[in-house]
PDB file of C-alpha atoms in Angstrom:
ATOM      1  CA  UNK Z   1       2.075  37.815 -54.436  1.00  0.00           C
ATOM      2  CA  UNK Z   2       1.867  41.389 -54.117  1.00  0.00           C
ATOM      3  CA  UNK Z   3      -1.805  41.469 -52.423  1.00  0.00           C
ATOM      4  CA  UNK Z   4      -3.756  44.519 -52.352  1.00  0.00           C
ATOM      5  CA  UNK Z   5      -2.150  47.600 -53.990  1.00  0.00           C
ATOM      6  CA  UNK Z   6      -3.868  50.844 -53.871  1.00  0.00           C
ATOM      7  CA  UNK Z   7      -2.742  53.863 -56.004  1.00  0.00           C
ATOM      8  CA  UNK Z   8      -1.795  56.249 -54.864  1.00  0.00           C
ATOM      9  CA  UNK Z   9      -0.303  56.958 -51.551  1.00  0.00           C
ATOM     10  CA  UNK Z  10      -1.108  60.663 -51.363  1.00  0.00           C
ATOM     11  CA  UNK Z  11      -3.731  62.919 -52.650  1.00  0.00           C
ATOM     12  CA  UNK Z  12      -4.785  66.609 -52.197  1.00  0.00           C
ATOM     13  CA  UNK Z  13      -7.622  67.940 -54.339  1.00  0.00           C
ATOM     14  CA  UNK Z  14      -9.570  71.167 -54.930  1.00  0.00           C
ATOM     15  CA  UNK Z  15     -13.511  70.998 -53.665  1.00  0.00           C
ATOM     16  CA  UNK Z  16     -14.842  70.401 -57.193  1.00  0.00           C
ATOM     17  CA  UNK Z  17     -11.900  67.905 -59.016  1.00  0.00           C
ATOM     18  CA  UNK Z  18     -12.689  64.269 -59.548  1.00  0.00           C
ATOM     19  CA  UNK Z  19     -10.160  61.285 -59.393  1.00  0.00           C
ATOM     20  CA  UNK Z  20     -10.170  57.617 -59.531  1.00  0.00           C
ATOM     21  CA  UNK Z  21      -8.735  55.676 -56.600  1.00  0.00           C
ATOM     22  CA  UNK Z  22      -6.944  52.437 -57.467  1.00  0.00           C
ATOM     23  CA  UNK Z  23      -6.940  49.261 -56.002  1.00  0.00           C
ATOM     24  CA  UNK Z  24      -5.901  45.840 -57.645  1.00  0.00           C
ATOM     25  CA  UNK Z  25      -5.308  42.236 -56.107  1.00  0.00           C
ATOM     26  CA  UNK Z  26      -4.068  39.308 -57.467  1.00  0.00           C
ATOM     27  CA  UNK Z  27      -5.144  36.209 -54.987  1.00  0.00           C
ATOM     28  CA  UNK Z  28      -8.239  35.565 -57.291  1.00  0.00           C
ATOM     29  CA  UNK Z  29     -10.718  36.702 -54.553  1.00  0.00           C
ATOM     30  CA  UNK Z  30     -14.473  37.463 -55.363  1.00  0.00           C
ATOM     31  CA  UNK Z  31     -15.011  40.094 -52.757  1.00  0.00           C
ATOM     32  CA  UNK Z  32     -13.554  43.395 -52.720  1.00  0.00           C
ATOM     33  CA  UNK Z  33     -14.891  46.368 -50.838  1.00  0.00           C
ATOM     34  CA  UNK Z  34     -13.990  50.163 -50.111  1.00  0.00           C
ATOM     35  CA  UNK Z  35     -14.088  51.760 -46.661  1.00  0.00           C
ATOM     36  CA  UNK Z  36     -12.898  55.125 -45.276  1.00  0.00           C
ATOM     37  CA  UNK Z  37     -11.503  55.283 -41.420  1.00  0.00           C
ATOM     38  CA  UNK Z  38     -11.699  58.362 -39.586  1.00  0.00           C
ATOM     39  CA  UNK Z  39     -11.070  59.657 -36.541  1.00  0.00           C
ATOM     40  CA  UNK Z  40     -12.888  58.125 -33.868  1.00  0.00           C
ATOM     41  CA  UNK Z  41     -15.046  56.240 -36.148  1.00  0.00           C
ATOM     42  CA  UNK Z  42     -13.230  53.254 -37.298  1.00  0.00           C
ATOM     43  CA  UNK Z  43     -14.002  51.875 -40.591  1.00  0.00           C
ATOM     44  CA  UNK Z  44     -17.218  52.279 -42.902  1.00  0.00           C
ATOM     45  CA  UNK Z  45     -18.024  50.806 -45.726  1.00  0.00           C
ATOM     46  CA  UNK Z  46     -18.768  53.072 -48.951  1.00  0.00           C
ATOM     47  CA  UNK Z  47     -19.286  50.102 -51.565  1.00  0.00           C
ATOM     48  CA  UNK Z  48     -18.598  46.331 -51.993  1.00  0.00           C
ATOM     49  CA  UNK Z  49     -18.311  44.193 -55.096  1.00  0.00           C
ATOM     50  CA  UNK Z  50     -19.157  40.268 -54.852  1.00  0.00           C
ATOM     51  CA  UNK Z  51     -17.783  39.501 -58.129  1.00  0.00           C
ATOM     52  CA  UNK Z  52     -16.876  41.073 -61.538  1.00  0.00           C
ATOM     53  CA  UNK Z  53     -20.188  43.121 -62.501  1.00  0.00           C
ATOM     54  CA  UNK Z  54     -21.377  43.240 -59.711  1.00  0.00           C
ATOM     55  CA  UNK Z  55     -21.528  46.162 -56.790  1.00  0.00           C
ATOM     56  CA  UNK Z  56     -23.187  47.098 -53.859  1.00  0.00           C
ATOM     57  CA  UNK Z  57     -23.686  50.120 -51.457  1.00  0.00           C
ATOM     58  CA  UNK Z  58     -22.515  50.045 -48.014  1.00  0.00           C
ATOM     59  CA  UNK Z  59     -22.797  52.782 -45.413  1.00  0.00           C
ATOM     60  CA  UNK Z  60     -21.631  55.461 -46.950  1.00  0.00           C
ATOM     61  CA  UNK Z  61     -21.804  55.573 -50.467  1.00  0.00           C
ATOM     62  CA  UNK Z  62     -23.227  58.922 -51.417  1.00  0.00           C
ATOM     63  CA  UNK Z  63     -20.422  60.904 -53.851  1.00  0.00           C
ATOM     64  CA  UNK Z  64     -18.419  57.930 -54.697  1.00  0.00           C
ATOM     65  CA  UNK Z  65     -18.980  55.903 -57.318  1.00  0.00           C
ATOM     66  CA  UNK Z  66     -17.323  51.976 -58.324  1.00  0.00           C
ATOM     67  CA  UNK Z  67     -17.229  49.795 -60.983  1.00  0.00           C
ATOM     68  CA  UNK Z  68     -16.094  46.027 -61.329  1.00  0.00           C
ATOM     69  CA  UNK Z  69     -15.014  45.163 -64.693  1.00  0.00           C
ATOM     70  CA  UNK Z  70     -12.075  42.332 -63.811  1.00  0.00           C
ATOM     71  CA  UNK Z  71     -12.045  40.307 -60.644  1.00  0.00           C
ATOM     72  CA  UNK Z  72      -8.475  42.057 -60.338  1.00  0.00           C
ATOM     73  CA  UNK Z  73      -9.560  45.663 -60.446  1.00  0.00           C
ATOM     74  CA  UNK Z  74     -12.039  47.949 -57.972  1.00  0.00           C
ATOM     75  CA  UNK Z  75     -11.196  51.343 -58.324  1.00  0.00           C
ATOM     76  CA  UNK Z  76     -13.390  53.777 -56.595  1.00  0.00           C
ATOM     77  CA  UNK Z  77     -14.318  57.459 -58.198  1.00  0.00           C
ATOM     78  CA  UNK Z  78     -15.144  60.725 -56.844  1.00  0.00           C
ATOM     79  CA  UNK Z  79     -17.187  62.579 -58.602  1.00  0.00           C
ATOM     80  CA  UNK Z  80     -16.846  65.858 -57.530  1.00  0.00           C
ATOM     81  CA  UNK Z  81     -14.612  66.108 -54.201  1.00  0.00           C
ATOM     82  CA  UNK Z  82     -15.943  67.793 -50.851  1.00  0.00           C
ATOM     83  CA  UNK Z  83     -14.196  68.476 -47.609  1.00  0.00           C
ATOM     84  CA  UNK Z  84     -16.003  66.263 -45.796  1.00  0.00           C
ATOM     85  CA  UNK Z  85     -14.845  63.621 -48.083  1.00  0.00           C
ATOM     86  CA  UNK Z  86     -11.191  64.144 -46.162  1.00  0.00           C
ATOM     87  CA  UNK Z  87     -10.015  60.699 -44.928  1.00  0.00           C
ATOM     88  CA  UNK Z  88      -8.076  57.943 -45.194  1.00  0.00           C
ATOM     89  CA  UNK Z  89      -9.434  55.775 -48.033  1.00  0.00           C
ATOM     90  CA  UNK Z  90      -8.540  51.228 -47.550  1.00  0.00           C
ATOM     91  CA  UNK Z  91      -9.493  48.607 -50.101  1.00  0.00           C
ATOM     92  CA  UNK Z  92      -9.940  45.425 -49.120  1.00  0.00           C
ATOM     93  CA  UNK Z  93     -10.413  41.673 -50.548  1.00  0.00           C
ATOM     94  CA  UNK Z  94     -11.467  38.509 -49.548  1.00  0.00           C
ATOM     95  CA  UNK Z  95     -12.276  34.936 -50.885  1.00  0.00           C
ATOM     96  CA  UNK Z  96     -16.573  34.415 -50.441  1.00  0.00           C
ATOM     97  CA  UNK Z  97     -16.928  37.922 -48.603  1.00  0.00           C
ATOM     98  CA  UNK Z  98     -16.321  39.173 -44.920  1.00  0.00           C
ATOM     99  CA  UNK Z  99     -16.913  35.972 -43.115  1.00  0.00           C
ATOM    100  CA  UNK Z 100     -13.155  35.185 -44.108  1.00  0.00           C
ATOM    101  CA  UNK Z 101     -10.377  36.784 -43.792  1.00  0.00           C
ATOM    102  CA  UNK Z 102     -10.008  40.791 -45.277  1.00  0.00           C
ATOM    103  CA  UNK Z 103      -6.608  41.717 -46.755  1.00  0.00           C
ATOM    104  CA  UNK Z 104      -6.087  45.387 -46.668  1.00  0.00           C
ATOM    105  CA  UNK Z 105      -3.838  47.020 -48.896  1.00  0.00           C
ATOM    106  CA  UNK Z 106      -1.704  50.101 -47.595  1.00  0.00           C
ATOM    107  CA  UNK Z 107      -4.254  52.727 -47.799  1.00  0.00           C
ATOM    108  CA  UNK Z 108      -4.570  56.399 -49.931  1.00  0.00           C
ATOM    109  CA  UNK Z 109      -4.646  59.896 -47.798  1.00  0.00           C
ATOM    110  CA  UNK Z 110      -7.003  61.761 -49.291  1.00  0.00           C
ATOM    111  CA  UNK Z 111      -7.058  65.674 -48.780  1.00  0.00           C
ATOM    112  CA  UNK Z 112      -9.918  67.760 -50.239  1.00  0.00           C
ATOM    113  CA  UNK Z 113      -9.575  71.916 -50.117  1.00  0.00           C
TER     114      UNK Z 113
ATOM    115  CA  UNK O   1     -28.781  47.808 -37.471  1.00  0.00           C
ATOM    116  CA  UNK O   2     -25.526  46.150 -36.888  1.00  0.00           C
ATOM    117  CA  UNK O   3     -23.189  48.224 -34.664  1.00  0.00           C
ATOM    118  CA  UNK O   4     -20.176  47.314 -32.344  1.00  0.00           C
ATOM    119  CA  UNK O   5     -19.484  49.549 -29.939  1.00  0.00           C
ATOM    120  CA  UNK O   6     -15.413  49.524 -28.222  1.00  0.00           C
ATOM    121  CA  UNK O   7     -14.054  50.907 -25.415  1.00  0.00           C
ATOM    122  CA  UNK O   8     -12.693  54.691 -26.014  1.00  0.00           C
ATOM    123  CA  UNK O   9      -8.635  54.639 -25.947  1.00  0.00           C
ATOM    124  CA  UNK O  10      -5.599  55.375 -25.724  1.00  0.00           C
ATOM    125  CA  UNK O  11      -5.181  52.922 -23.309  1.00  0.00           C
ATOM    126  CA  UNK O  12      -1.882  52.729 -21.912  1.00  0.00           C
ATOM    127  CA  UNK O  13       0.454  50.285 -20.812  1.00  0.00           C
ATOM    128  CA  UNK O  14       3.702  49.025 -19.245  1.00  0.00           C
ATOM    129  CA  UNK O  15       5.624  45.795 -20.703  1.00  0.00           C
ATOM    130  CA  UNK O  16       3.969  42.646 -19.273  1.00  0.00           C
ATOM    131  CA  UNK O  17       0.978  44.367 -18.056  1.00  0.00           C
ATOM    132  CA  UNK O  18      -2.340  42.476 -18.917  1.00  0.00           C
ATOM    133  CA  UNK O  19      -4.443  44.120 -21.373  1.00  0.00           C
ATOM    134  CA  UNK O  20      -8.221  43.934 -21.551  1.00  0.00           C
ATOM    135  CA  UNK O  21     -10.414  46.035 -24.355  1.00  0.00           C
ATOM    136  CA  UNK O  22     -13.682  45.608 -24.181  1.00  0.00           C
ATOM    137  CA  UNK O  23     -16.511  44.840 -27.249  1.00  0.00           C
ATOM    138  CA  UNK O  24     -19.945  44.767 -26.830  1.00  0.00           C
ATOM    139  CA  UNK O  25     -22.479  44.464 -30.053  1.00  0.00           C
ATOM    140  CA  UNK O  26     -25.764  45.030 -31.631  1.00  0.00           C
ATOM    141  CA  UNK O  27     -27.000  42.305 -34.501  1.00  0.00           C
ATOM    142  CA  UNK O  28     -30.018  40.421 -35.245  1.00  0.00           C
ATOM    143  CA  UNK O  29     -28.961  36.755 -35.676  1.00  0.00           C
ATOM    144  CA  UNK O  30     -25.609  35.078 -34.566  1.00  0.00           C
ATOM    145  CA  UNK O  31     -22.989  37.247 -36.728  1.00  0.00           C
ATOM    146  CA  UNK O  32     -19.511  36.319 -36.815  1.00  0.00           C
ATOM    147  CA  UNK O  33     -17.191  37.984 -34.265  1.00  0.00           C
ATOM    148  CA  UNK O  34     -13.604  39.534 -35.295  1.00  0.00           C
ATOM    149  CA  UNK O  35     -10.457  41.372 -34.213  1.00  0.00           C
ATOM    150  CA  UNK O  36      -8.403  43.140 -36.522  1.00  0.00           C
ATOM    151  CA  UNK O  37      -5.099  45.138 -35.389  1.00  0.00           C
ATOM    152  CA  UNK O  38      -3.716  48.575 -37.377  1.00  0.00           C
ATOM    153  CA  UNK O  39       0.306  48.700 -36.898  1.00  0.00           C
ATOM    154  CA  UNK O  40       1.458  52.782 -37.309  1.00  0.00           C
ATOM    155  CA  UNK O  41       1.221  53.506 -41.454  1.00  0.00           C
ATOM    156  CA  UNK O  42      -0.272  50.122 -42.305  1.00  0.00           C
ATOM    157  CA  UNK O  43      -3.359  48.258 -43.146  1.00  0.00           C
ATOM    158  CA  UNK O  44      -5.338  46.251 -41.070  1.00  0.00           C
ATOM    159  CA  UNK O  45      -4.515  42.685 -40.694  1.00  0.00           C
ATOM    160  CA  UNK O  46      -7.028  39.866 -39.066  1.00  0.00           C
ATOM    161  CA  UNK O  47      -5.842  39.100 -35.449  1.00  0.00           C
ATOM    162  CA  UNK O  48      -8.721  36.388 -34.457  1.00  0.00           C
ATOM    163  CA  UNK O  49     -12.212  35.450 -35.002  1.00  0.00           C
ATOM    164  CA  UNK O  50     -14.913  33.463 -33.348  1.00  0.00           C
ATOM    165  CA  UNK O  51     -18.357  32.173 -35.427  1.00  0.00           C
ATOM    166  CA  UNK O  52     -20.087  30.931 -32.890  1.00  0.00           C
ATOM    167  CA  UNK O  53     -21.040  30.861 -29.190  1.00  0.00           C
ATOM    168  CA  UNK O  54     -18.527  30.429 -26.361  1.00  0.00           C
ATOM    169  CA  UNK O  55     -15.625  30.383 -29.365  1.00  0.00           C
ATOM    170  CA  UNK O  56     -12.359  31.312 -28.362  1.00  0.00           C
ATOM    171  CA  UNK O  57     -10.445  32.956 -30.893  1.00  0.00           C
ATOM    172  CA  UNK O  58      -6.350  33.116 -30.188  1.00  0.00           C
ATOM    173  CA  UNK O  59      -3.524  34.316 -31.841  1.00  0.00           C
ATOM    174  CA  UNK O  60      -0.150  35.839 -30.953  1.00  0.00           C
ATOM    175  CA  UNK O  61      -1.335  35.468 -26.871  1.00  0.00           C
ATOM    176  CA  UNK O  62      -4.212  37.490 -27.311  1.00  0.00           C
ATOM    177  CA  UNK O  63      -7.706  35.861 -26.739  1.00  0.00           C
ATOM    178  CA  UNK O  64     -11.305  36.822 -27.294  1.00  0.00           C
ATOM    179  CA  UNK O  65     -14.444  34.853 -26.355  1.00  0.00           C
ATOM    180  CA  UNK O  66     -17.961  35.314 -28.196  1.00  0.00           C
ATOM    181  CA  UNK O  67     -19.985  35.919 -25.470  1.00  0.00           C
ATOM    182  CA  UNK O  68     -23.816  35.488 -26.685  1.00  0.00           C
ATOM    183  CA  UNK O  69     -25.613  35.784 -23.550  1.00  0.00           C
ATOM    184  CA  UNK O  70     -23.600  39.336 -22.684  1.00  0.00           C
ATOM    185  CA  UNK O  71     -23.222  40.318 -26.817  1.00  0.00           C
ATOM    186  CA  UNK O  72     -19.329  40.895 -25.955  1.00  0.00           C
ATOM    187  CA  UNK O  73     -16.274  39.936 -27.525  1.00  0.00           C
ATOM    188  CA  UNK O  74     -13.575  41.489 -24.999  1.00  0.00           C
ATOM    189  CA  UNK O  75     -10.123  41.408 -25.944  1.00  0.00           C
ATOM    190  CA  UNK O  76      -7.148  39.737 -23.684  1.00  0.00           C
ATOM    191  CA  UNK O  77      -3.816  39.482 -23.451  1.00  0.00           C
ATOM    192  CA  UNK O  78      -1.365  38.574 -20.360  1.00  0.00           C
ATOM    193  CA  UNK O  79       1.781  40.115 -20.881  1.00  0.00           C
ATOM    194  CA  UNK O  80       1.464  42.520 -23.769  1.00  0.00           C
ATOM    195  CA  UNK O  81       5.144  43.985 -25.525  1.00  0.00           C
ATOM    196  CA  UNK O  82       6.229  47.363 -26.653  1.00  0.00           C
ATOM    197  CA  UNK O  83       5.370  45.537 -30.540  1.00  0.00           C
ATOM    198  CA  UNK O  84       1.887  44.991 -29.243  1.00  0.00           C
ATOM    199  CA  UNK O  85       1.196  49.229 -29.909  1.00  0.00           C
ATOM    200  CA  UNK O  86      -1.111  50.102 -32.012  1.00  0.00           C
ATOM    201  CA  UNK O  87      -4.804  50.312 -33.251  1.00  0.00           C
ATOM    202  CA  UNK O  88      -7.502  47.735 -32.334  1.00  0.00           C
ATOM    203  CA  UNK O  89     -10.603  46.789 -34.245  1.00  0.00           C
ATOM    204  CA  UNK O  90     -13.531  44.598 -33.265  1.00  0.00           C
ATOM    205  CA  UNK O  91     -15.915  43.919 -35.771  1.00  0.00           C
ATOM    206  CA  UNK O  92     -19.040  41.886 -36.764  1.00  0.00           C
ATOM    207  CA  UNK O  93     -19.501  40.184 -40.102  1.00  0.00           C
ATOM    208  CA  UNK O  94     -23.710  39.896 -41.447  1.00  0.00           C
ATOM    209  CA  UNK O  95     -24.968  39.725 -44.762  1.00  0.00           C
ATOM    210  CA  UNK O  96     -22.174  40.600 -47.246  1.00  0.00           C
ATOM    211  CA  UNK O  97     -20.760  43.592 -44.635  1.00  0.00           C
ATOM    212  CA  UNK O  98     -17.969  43.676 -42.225  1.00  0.00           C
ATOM    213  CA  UNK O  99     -18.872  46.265 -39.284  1.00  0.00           C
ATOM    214  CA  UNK O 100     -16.496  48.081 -37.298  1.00  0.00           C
ATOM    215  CA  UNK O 101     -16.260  49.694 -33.958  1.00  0.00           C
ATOM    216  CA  UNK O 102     -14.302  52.975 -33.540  1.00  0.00           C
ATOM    217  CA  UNK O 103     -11.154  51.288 -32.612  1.00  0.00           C
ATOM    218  CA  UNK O 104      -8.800  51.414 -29.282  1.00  0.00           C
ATOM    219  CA  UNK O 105      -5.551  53.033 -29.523  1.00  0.00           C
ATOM    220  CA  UNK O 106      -2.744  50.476 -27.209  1.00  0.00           C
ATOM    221  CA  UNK O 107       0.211  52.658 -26.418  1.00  0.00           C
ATOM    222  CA  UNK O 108       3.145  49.992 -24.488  1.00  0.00           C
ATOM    223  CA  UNK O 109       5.618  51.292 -22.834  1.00  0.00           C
ATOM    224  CA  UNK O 110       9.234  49.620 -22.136  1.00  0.00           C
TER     225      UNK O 110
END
Protein backbone atom coordinates (compact mmCIF):
# COMPACT_ATOMS: atom_id res chain seq x y z
CA UNK A 1 0.00 0.00 0.00
CA UNK A 2 1.26 3.25 -0.88
CA UNK A 3 -1.04 5.34 1.71
CA UNK A 4 -1.52 8.90 1.31
CA UNK A 5 0.25 10.53 -1.69
CA UNK A 6 0.05 14.16 -2.18
CA UNK A 7 1.19 15.88 -5.45
CA UNK A 8 3.32 17.70 -5.54
CA UNK A 9 6.22 18.19 -3.29
CA UNK A 10 6.98 21.81 -4.15
CA UNK A 11 5.08 24.77 -5.28
CA UNK A 12 5.74 28.54 -5.83
CA UNK A 13 2.97 30.64 -7.33
CA UNK A 14 2.27 34.25 -8.38
CA UNK A 15 -0.52 36.17 -6.01
CA UNK A 16 -3.34 35.66 -8.54
CA UNK A 17 -2.57 31.80 -10.19
CA UNK A 18 -4.78 28.93 -9.18
CA UNK A 19 -3.70 25.19 -8.78
CA UNK A 20 -5.10 21.99 -7.64
CA UNK A 21 -3.38 20.15 -4.80
CA UNK A 22 -3.44 16.36 -5.00
CA UNK A 23 -3.97 13.86 -2.60
CA UNK A 24 -5.05 10.13 -3.20
CA UNK A 25 -5.22 7.00 -0.78
CA UNK A 26 -5.84 3.64 -1.35
CA UNK A 27 -6.81 1.90 2.24
CA UNK A 28 -10.59 2.39 1.35
CA UNK A 29 -11.07 5.02 4.14
CA UNK A 30 -14.26 7.29 4.29
CA UNK A 31 -12.64 10.28 5.87
CA UNK A 32 -10.22 12.46 4.33
CA UNK A 33 -9.45 15.99 5.38
CA UNK A 34 -7.01 18.98 4.45
CA UNK A 35 -5.05 21.01 7.00
CA UNK A 36 -2.25 23.61 6.72
CA UNK A 37 0.59 23.77 9.67
CA UNK A 38 2.32 26.85 10.31
CA UNK A 39 4.60 28.21 12.38
CA UNK A 40 3.67 28.20 15.83
CA UNK A 41 0.22 27.18 15.10
CA UNK A 42 0.16 23.54 14.56
CA UNK A 43 -2.38 22.14 12.34
CA UNK A 44 -5.87 23.59 11.11
CA UNK A 45 -8.27 22.20 9.35
CA UNK A 46 -9.43 23.94 5.93
CA UNK A 47 -12.04 21.16 4.78
CA UNK A 48 -13.03 17.50 5.49
CA UNK A 49 -14.88 14.97 3.37
CA UNK A 50 -16.91 12.01 5.20
CA UNK A 51 -17.43 10.13 2.13
CA UNK A 52 -17.54 10.46 -1.72
CA UNK A 53 -19.95 13.62 -2.28
CA UNK A 54 -19.72 14.77 0.52
CA UNK A 55 -17.54 17.88 2.16
CA UNK A 56 -17.34 19.99 4.95
CA UNK A 57 -15.64 23.26 6.20
CA UNK A 58 -13.24 23.24 8.93
CA UNK A 59 -11.38 26.20 10.39
CA UNK A 60 -10.09 27.70 7.75
CA UNK A 61 -11.68 27.27 4.64
CA UNK A 62 -12.04 30.67 3.07
CA UNK A 63 -10.02 30.64 -0.62
CA UNK A 64 -9.79 26.98 -0.96
CA UNK A 65 -12.10 25.03 -2.42
CA UNK A 66 -12.58 20.68 -2.47
CA UNK A 67 -14.42 18.28 -4.11
CA UNK A 68 -15.00 14.42 -3.47
CA UNK A 69 -15.84 12.58 -6.49
CA UNK A 70 -14.06 8.90 -5.62
CA UNK A 71 -13.43 7.69 -2.12
CA UNK A 72 -9.70 7.59 -3.52
CA UNK A 73 -9.34 11.20 -4.53
CA UNK A 74 -9.52 14.77 -2.37
CA UNK A 75 -7.73 17.25 -4.10
CA UNK A 76 -7.93 20.69 -2.74
CA UNK A 77 -8.04 24.03 -5.15
CA UNK A 78 -6.96 27.49 -4.81
CA UNK A 79 -8.73 29.74 -6.40
CA UNK A 80 -6.80 32.61 -6.67
CA UNK A 81 -3.45 32.36 -4.47
CA UNK A 82 -2.52 35.03 -1.67
CA UNK A 83 0.55 35.37 0.45
CA UNK A 84 -0.99 34.62 3.37
CA UNK A 85 -1.96 31.39 1.89
CA UNK A 86 2.07 30.46 2.32
CA UNK A 87 2.32 27.15 4.25
CA UNK A 88 2.81 23.80 4.37
CA UNK A 89 -0.31 22.07 3.00
CA UNK A 90 -1.02 17.80 4.72
CA UNK A 91 -3.84 15.53 3.64
CA UNK A 92 -4.96 13.15 5.74
CA UNK A 93 -7.32 9.88 5.90
CA UNK A 94 -8.92 7.81 8.20
CA UNK A 95 -11.46 4.86 8.48
CA UNK A 96 -15.03 6.50 10.35
CA UNK A 97 -13.27 10.03 10.89
CA UNK A 98 -10.76 11.47 13.55
CA UNK A 99 -11.65 9.29 16.43
CA UNK A 100 -9.24 6.68 14.68
CA UNK A 101 -6.22 6.81 13.58
CA UNK A 102 -5.08 9.85 10.77
CA UNK A 103 -2.54 8.80 8.11
CA UNK A 104 -0.74 11.74 6.77
CA UNK A 105 0.78 11.71 3.55
CA UNK A 106 4.23 13.61 3.01
CA UNK A 107 2.98 17.04 2.69
CA UNK A 108 3.16 19.99 -0.37
CA UNK A 109 5.27 23.43 0.35
CA UNK A 110 3.36 25.89 -0.91
CA UNK A 111 4.96 29.39 -1.78
CA UNK A 112 2.73 32.28 -2.93
CA UNK A 113 4.58 35.74 -4.36
CA UNK B 1 -14.81 26.09 20.97
CA UNK B 2 -12.46 23.23 21.07
CA UNK B 3 -8.83 24.32 21.63
CA UNK B 4 -5.68 22.53 23.10
CA UNK B 5 -3.27 24.56 24.26
CA UNK B 6 0.82 22.93 24.57
CA UNK B 7 3.64 23.98 26.18
CA UNK B 8 5.89 26.51 23.94
CA UNK B 9 9.27 24.58 22.79
CA UNK B 10 12.15 23.83 21.82
CA UNK B 11 12.63 21.93 24.68
CA UNK B 12 15.88 20.46 25.00
CA UNK B 13 17.40 17.44 26.11
CA UNK B 14 20.30 15.10 26.96
CA UNK B 15 20.10 11.15 26.19
CA UNK B 16 18.18 9.45 29.04
CA UNK B 17 16.84 12.56 30.44
CA UNK B 18 13.03 12.33 31.32
CA UNK B 19 10.85 14.30 29.21
CA UNK B 20 7.57 15.88 30.25
CA UNK B 21 5.33 18.24 27.70
CA UNK B 22 2.54 19.43 28.99
CA UNK B 23 -1.39 19.56 27.38
CA UNK B 24 -4.09 21.18 28.81
CA UNK B 25 -7.66 21.54 26.81
CA UNK B 26 -10.85 23.30 26.21
CA UNK B 27 -14.08 21.01 24.96
CA UNK B 28 -17.58 20.67 25.86
CA UNK B 29 -18.22 16.92 26.41
CA UNK B 30 -15.58 14.09 26.97
CA UNK B 31 -13.53 14.36 23.51
CA UNK B 32 -11.02 11.91 22.70
CA UNK B 33 -7.41 12.71 23.70
CA UNK B 34 -4.30 12.19 21.16
CA UNK B 35 -0.57 12.50 20.55
CA UNK B 36 0.81 12.66 17.26
CA UNK B 37 4.76 13.04 16.59
CA UNK B 38 6.32 15.02 13.22
CA UNK B 39 9.90 13.32 12.39
CA UNK B 40 12.17 16.24 10.28
CA UNK B 41 10.49 16.26 6.41
CA UNK B 42 7.66 13.88 7.27
CA UNK B 43 4.06 13.57 8.09
CA UNK B 44 2.56 13.12 11.23
CA UNK B 45 2.11 9.71 12.54
CA UNK B 46 -0.32 8.74 15.71
CA UNK B 47 1.92 8.15 18.83
CA UNK B 48 -1.04 7.33 21.52
CA UNK B 49 -4.51 8.06 22.41
CA UNK B 50 -6.78 7.89 25.38
CA UNK B 51 -10.99 8.03 25.01
CA UNK B 52 -11.80 8.21 28.21
CA UNK B 53 -11.06 9.24 31.82
CA UNK B 54 -7.93 8.19 33.72
CA UNK B 55 -6.81 6.26 30.19
CA UNK B 56 -3.34 5.71 29.78
CA UNK B 57 -2.22 5.79 26.38
CA UNK B 58 1.54 4.13 25.72
CA UNK B 59 3.62 3.55 22.99
CA UNK B 60 7.35 3.45 22.24
CA UNK B 61 7.96 4.40 26.35
CA UNK B 62 6.12 7.42 26.13
CA UNK B 63 2.87 7.75 28.26
CA UNK B 64 0.00 10.17 28.52
CA UNK B 65 -2.93 10.10 30.98
CA UNK B 66 -6.46 11.83 30.24
CA UNK B 67 -6.77 13.78 33.07
CA UNK B 68 -10.62 14.99 33.29
CA UNK B 69 -10.68 16.64 36.52
CA UNK B 70 -7.35 18.92 35.46
CA UNK B 71 -8.42 18.87 31.34
CA UNK B 72 -4.62 17.69 30.73
CA UNK B 73 -3.09 15.15 28.74
CA UNK B 74 0.78 15.68 29.64
CA UNK B 75 3.22 13.82 27.79
CA UNK B 76 6.03 11.37 29.47
CA UNK B 77 8.80 9.63 28.76
CA UNK B 78 11.81 8.24 31.08
CA UNK B 79 14.76 8.01 29.14
CA UNK B 80 14.16 9.73 25.84
CA UNK B 81 17.00 8.96 22.67
CA UNK B 82 18.66 11.18 20.18
CA UNK B 83 15.64 9.32 17.61
CA UNK B 84 13.10 10.71 20.00
CA UNK B 85 13.79 14.59 18.16
CA UNK B 86 11.30 16.06 16.68
CA UNK B 87 7.79 17.75 16.62
CA UNK B 88 5.00 16.95 19.14
CA UNK B 89 1.27 17.25 18.70
CA UNK B 90 -1.54 16.90 21.21
CA UNK B 91 -4.83 16.99 19.93
CA UNK B 92 -8.58 16.52 20.69
CA UNK B 93 -10.99 14.68 18.45
CA UNK B 94 -15.16 16.17 18.62
CA UNK B 95 -17.67 16.03 16.11
CA UNK B 96 -16.08 15.04 12.76
CA UNK B 97 -12.71 17.43 13.62
CA UNK B 98 -9.35 16.61 14.90
CA UNK B 99 -7.91 19.79 16.90
CA UNK B 100 -4.44 20.60 17.32
CA UNK B 101 -2.24 22.47 19.67
CA UNK B 102 0.75 24.46 18.32
CA UNK B 103 3.14 21.69 18.77
CA UNK B 104 6.55 21.28 20.98
CA UNK B 105 9.74 21.11 19.23
CA UNK B 106 12.11 17.99 21.32
CA UNK B 107 15.69 18.63 20.38
CA UNK B 108 17.97 15.28 22.13
CA UNK B 109 21.20 15.54 22.41
CA UNK B 110 23.88 12.52 22.51
Amino acid sequence: NAGVTQTPKFQVLKTGQSMTLQCAQDMNHEYMSWYRQDPGMGLRLIHYSVGAGITDQGEVPNGYNVSRSTTEDFPLRLLSAAPSQTSVYFCASSASGPRNEQFFGPGTRLTVL
Amino acid sequence: GDSVTQMEGPVTLSEEAFLTINCTYTATGYPSLFWYVQYPGEGLQLLLKATKADDKGSNKGFEATYRKETTSFHLEKGSVQVSDSAVYFCALHAGNMLTFGGGTRLMVKP
